[in-house]
Short mmCIF file of C-alpha atoms in Angstrom, two decimals:
data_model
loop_
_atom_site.label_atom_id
_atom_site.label_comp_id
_atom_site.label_asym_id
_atom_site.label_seq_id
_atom_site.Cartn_x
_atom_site.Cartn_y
_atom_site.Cartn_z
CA UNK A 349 7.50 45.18 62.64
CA UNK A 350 4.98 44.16 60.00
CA UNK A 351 5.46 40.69 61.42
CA UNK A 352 4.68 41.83 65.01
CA UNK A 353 1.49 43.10 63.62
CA UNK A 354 -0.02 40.03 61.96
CA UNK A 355 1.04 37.98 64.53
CA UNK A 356 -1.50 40.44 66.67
CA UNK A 357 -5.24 39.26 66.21
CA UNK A 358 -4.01 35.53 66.94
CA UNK A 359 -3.91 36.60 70.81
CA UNK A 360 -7.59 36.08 71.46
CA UNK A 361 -8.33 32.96 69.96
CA UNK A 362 -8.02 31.09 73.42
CA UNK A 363 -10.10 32.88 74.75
CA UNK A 364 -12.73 32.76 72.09
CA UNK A 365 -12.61 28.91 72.42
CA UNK A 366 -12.90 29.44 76.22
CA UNK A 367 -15.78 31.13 75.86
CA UNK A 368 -17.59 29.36 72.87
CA UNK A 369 -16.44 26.16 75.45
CA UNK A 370 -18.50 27.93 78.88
CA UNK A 371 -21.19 28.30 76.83
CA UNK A 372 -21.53 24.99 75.76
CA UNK A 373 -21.28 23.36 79.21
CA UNK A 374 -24.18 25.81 79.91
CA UNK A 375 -25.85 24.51 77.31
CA UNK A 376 -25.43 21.21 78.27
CA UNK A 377 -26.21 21.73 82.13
CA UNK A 378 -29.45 23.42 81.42
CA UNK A 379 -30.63 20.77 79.43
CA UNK A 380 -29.29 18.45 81.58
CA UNK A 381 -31.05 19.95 84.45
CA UNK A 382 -34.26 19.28 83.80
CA UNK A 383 -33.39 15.53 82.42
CA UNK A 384 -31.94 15.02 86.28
CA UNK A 385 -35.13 16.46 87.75
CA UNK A 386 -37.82 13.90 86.04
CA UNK A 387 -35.24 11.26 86.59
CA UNK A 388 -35.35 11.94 90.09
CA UNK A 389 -39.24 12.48 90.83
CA UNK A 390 -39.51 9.49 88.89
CA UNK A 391 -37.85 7.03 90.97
CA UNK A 392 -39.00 9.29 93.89
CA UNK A 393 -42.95 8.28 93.32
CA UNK A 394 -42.60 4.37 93.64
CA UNK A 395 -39.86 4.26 96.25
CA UNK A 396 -41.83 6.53 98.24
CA UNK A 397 -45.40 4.21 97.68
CA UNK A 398 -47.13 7.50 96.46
CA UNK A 399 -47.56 5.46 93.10
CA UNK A 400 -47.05 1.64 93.45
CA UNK A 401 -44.11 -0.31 91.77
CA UNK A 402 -46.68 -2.53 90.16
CA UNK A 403 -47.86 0.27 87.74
CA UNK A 404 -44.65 2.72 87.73
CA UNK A 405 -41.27 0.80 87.95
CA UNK A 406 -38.60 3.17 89.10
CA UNK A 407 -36.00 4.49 86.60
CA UNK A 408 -32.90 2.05 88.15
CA UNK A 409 -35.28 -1.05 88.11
CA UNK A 410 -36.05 -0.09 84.16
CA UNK A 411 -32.05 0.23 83.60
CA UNK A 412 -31.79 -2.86 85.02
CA UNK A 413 -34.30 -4.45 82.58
CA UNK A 414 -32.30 -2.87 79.91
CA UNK A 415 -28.82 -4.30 81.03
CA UNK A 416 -30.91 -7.81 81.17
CA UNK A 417 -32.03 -7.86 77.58
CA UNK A 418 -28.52 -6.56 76.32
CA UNK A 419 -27.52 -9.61 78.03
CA UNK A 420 -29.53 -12.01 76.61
CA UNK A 421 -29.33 -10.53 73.21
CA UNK A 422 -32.80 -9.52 72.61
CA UNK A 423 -31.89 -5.57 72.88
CA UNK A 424 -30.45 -5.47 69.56
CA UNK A 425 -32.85 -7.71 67.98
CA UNK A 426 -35.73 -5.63 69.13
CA UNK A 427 -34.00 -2.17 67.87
CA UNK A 428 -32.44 -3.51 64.90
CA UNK A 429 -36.62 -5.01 63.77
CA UNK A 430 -37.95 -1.93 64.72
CA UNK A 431 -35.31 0.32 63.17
CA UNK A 432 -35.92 -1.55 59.46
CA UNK A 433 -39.54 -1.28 59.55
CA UNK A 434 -39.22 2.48 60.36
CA UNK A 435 -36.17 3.43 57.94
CA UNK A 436 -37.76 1.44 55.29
CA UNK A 437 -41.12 3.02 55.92
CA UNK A 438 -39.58 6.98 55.97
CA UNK A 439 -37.33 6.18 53.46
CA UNK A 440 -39.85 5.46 50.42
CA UNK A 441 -42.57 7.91 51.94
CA UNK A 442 -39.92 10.67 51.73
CA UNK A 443 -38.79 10.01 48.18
CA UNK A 444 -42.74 9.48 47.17
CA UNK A 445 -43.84 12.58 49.07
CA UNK A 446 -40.80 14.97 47.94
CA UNK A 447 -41.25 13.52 43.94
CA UNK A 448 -45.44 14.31 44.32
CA UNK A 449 -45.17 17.24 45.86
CA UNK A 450 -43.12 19.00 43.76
CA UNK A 451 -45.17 17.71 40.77
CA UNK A 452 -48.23 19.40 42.96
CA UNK A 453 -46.75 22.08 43.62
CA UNK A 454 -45.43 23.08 40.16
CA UNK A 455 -48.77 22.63 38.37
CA UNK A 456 -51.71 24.39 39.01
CA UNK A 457 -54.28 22.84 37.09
CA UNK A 458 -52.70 19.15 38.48
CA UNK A 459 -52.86 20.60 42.26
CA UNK A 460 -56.74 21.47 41.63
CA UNK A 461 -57.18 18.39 40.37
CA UNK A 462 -55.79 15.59 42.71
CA UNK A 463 -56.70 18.19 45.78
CA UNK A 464 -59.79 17.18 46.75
CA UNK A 465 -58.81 12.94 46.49
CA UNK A 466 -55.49 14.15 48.66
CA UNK A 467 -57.28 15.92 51.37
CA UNK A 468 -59.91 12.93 51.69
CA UNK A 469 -56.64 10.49 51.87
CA UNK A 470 -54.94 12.25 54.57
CA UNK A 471 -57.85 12.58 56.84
CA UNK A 472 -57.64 8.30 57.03
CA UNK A 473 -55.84 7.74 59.62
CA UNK A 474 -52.74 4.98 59.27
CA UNK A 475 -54.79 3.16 61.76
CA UNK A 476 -57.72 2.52 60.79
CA UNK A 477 -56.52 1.58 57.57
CA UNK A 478 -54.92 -1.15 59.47
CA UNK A 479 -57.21 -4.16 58.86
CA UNK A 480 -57.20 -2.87 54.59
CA UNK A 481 -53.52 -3.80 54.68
CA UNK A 482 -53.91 -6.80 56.85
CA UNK A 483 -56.29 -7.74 53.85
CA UNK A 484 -54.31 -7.05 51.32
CA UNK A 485 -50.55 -7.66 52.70
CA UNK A 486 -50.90 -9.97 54.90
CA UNK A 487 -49.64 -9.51 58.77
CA UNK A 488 -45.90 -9.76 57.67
CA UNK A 489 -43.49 -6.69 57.52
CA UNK A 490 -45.17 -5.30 54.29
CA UNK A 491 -48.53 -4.32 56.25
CA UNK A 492 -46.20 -2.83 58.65
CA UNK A 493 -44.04 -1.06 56.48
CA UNK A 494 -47.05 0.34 54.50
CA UNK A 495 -48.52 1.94 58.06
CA UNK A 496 -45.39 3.25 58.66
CA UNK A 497 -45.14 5.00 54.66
CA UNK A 498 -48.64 5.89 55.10
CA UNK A 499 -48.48 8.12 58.21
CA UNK A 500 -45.20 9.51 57.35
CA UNK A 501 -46.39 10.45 53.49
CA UNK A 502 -48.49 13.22 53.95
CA UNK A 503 -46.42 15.55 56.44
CA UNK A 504 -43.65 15.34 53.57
CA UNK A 505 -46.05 15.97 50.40
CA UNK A 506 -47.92 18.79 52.22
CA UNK A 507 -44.71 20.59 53.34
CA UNK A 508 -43.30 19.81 50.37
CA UNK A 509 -46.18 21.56 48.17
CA UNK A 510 -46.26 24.16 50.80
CA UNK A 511 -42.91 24.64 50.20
CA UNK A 512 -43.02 24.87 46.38
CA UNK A 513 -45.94 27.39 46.56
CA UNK A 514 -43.98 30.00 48.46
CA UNK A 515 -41.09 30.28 46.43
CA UNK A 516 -40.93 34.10 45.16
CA UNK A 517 -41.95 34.65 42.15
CA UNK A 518 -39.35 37.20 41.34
CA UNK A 519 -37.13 34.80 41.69
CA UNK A 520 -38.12 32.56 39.19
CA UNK A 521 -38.97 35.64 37.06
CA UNK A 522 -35.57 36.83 37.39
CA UNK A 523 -33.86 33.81 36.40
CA UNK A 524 -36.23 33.26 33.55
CA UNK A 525 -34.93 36.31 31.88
CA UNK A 526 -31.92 36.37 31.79
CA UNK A 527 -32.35 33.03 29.55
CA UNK A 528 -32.28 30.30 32.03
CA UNK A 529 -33.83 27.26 31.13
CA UNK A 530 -37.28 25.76 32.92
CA UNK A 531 -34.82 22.76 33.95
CA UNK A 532 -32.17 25.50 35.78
CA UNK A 533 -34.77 27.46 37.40
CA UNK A 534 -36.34 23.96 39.07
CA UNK A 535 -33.42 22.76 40.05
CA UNK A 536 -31.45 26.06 41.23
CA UNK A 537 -33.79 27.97 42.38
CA UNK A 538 -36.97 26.33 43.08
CA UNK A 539 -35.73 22.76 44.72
CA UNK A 540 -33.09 25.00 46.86
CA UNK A 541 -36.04 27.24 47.98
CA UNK A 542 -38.11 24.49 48.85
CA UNK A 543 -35.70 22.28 51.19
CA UNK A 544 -36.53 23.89 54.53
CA UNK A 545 -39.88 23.32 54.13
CA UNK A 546 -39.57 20.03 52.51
CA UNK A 547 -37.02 19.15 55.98
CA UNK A 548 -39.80 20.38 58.12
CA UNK A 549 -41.95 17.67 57.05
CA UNK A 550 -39.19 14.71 57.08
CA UNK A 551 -38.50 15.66 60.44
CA UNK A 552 -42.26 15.49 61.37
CA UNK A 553 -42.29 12.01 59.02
CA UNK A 554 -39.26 11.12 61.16
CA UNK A 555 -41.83 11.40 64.72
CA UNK A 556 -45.01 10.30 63.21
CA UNK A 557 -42.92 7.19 61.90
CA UNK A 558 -41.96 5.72 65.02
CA UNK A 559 -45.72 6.55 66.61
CA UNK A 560 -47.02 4.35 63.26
CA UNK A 561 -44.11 1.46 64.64
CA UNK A 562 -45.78 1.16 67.52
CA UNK A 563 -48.99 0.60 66.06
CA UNK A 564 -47.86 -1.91 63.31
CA UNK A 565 -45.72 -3.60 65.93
CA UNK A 566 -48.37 -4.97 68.11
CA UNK A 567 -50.40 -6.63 65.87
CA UNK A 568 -48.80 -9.64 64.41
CA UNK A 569 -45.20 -9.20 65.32
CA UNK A 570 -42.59 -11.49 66.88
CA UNK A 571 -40.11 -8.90 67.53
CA UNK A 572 -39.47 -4.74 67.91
CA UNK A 573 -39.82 -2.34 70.10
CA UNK A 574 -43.84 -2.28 70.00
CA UNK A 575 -43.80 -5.98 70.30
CA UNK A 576 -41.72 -6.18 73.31
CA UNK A 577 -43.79 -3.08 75.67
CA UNK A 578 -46.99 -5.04 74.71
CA UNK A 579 -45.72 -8.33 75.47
CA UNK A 580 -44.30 -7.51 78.79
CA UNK A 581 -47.73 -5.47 79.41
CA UNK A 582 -49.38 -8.95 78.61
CA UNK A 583 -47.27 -10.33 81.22
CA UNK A 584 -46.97 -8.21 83.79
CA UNK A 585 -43.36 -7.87 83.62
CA UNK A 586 -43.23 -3.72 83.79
CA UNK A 587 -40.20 -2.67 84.12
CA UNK A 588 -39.51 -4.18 80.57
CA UNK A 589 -42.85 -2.66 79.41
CA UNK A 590 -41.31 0.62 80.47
CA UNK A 591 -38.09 0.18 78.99
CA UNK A 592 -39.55 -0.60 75.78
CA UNK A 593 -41.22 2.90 75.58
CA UNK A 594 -38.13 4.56 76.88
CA UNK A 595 -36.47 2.68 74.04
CA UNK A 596 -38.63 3.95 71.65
CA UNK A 597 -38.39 7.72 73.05
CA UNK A 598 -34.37 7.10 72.40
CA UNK A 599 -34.76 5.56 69.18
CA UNK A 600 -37.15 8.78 68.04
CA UNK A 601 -34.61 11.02 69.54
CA UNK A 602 -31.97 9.95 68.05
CA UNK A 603 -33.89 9.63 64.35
CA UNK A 604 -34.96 13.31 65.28
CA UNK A 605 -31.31 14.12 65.68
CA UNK A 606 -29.89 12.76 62.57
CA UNK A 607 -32.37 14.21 60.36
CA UNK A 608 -31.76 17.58 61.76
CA UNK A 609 -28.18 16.92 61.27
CA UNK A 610 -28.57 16.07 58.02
CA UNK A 611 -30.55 19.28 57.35
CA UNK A 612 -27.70 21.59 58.97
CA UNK A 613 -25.36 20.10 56.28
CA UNK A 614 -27.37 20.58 53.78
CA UNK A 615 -28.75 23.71 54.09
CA UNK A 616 -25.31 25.63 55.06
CA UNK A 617 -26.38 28.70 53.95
CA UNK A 618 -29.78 28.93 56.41
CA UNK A 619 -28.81 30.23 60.08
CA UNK A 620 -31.72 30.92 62.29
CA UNK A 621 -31.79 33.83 64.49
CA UNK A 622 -31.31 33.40 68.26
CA UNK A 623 -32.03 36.75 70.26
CA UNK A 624 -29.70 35.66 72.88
CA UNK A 625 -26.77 35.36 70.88
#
């Protein structure tokens, strides 16, 4: 009898999977929905001639482009240029914007200090900055790559300070006495405190990185993403201009994506609160 009963509560778990399965394709459709419905107005507008083919190409005639340059090769070389430049670029302004701002963050009189030079700094834009690197780096990838670290710095050090700031106090308090050590209570209680905020900014590092690519690519490149819309812009070849932008939305999706994949795994123990669930 007692193994009649636990053998009970396994009787729902198909339908629990059908379920947590319908609401996925619901997910999926309503997201999908709207996808379908641009798609549709888009290549509606040139076939049509209320815009003209010569300024809007047509979604199938920008595929087509696409399948043409994964033909000839230059798809990959394109994404794999323009992927370096903007990995390399998040990549070092993450690790410099995480180390400063928690430096920042932890010490007051340091934070009043360097404030007033920081908030000058990140009111330069990346861009206009350009022709400094030129001067300096030269038109090579290092200019590019510095564009790229400058936009994407500050959104990391700011969230990260931010972050830092608003960790409660009676948390630290608390673990200070009961005898834990400065060392413990930065990295178990403040650095752990700090990650969503400190993710919020990588994420935003992650977008403002690829807008910075863009930049950097169409001055002095011979290949990427950037390179490759302004070329075909130059000569009038649009539906490749097109699906060089439409590259560039994928690639910052799919950056988007991994970095907030990366944050679910890291940060297990945060669940946001959906009032339709």
């Amino acid at each position: 009898m007692s193994a009649v009963l636990e053998g009970a509560p396994a009787a729902p778990a198909p339908r629990r999977t059908l379920a947590r399965f319908a609401r996925f394709v619901g997910r999926f459709a309503e997201r999908a929905a709207g996808i379908v419905l641009f798609l549709a107005l888009w290549e509606a507008l040139p076939r049509l001639g209320i815009v003209s083919d010569a300024y809007l190409s047509p979604p199938s005639a920008v595929l087509a482009s696409i399948g043409q340059l994964l033909d000839n090769g230059q798809l990959w070389k394109h994404v794999a240029a323009s992927l370096q430049r903007s990995l390399w670029g998040l990549v070092l302004a993450s690790s410099a914007g995480v180390l400063l701002g928690l430096l920042i963050g932890g010490f007051r009189r340091l934070a009043a200090i360097v404030d007033p030079v920081l908030q000058l700094f990140r009111q330069t834009s990346a861009f206009a900055l350009f022709p400094v690197f030129i001067l300096f780096l030269g038109i090579g990838e290092l200019s590019k790559v510095a564009i790229i670290f400058w936009a994407s710095f500050w959104p990391v050090l700011l969230s990260t300070v931010s972050g830092v700031k608003q960790v409660d106090r009676l948390l630290v308090n608390s673990a200070l006495s009961m005898g834990a050590s400065r060392r413990f209570v930065f990295f178990k209680v403040v650095l752990p405190a700090s990650l969503p905020s400190i993710f919020t900014g990588v994420r935003l590092a992650g977008a403002y990185s690829i807008t910075a690519l863009v930049a950097a690519e169409m001055i002095g490149a011979h290949s990427g993403l950037g390179f490759l819309t302004l070329n075909s812009q130059e000569t009038f070849q649009i539906p490749t201009m097109y699906a060089g932008i439409l590259l560039l939305a994928v690639l910052g999706l799919l950056l988007n994506y991994l970095l907030a994949l990366l944050e679910r795994r890291l940060l297990r123990w945060r669940r946001g609160l959906s009032l339709d669930e």
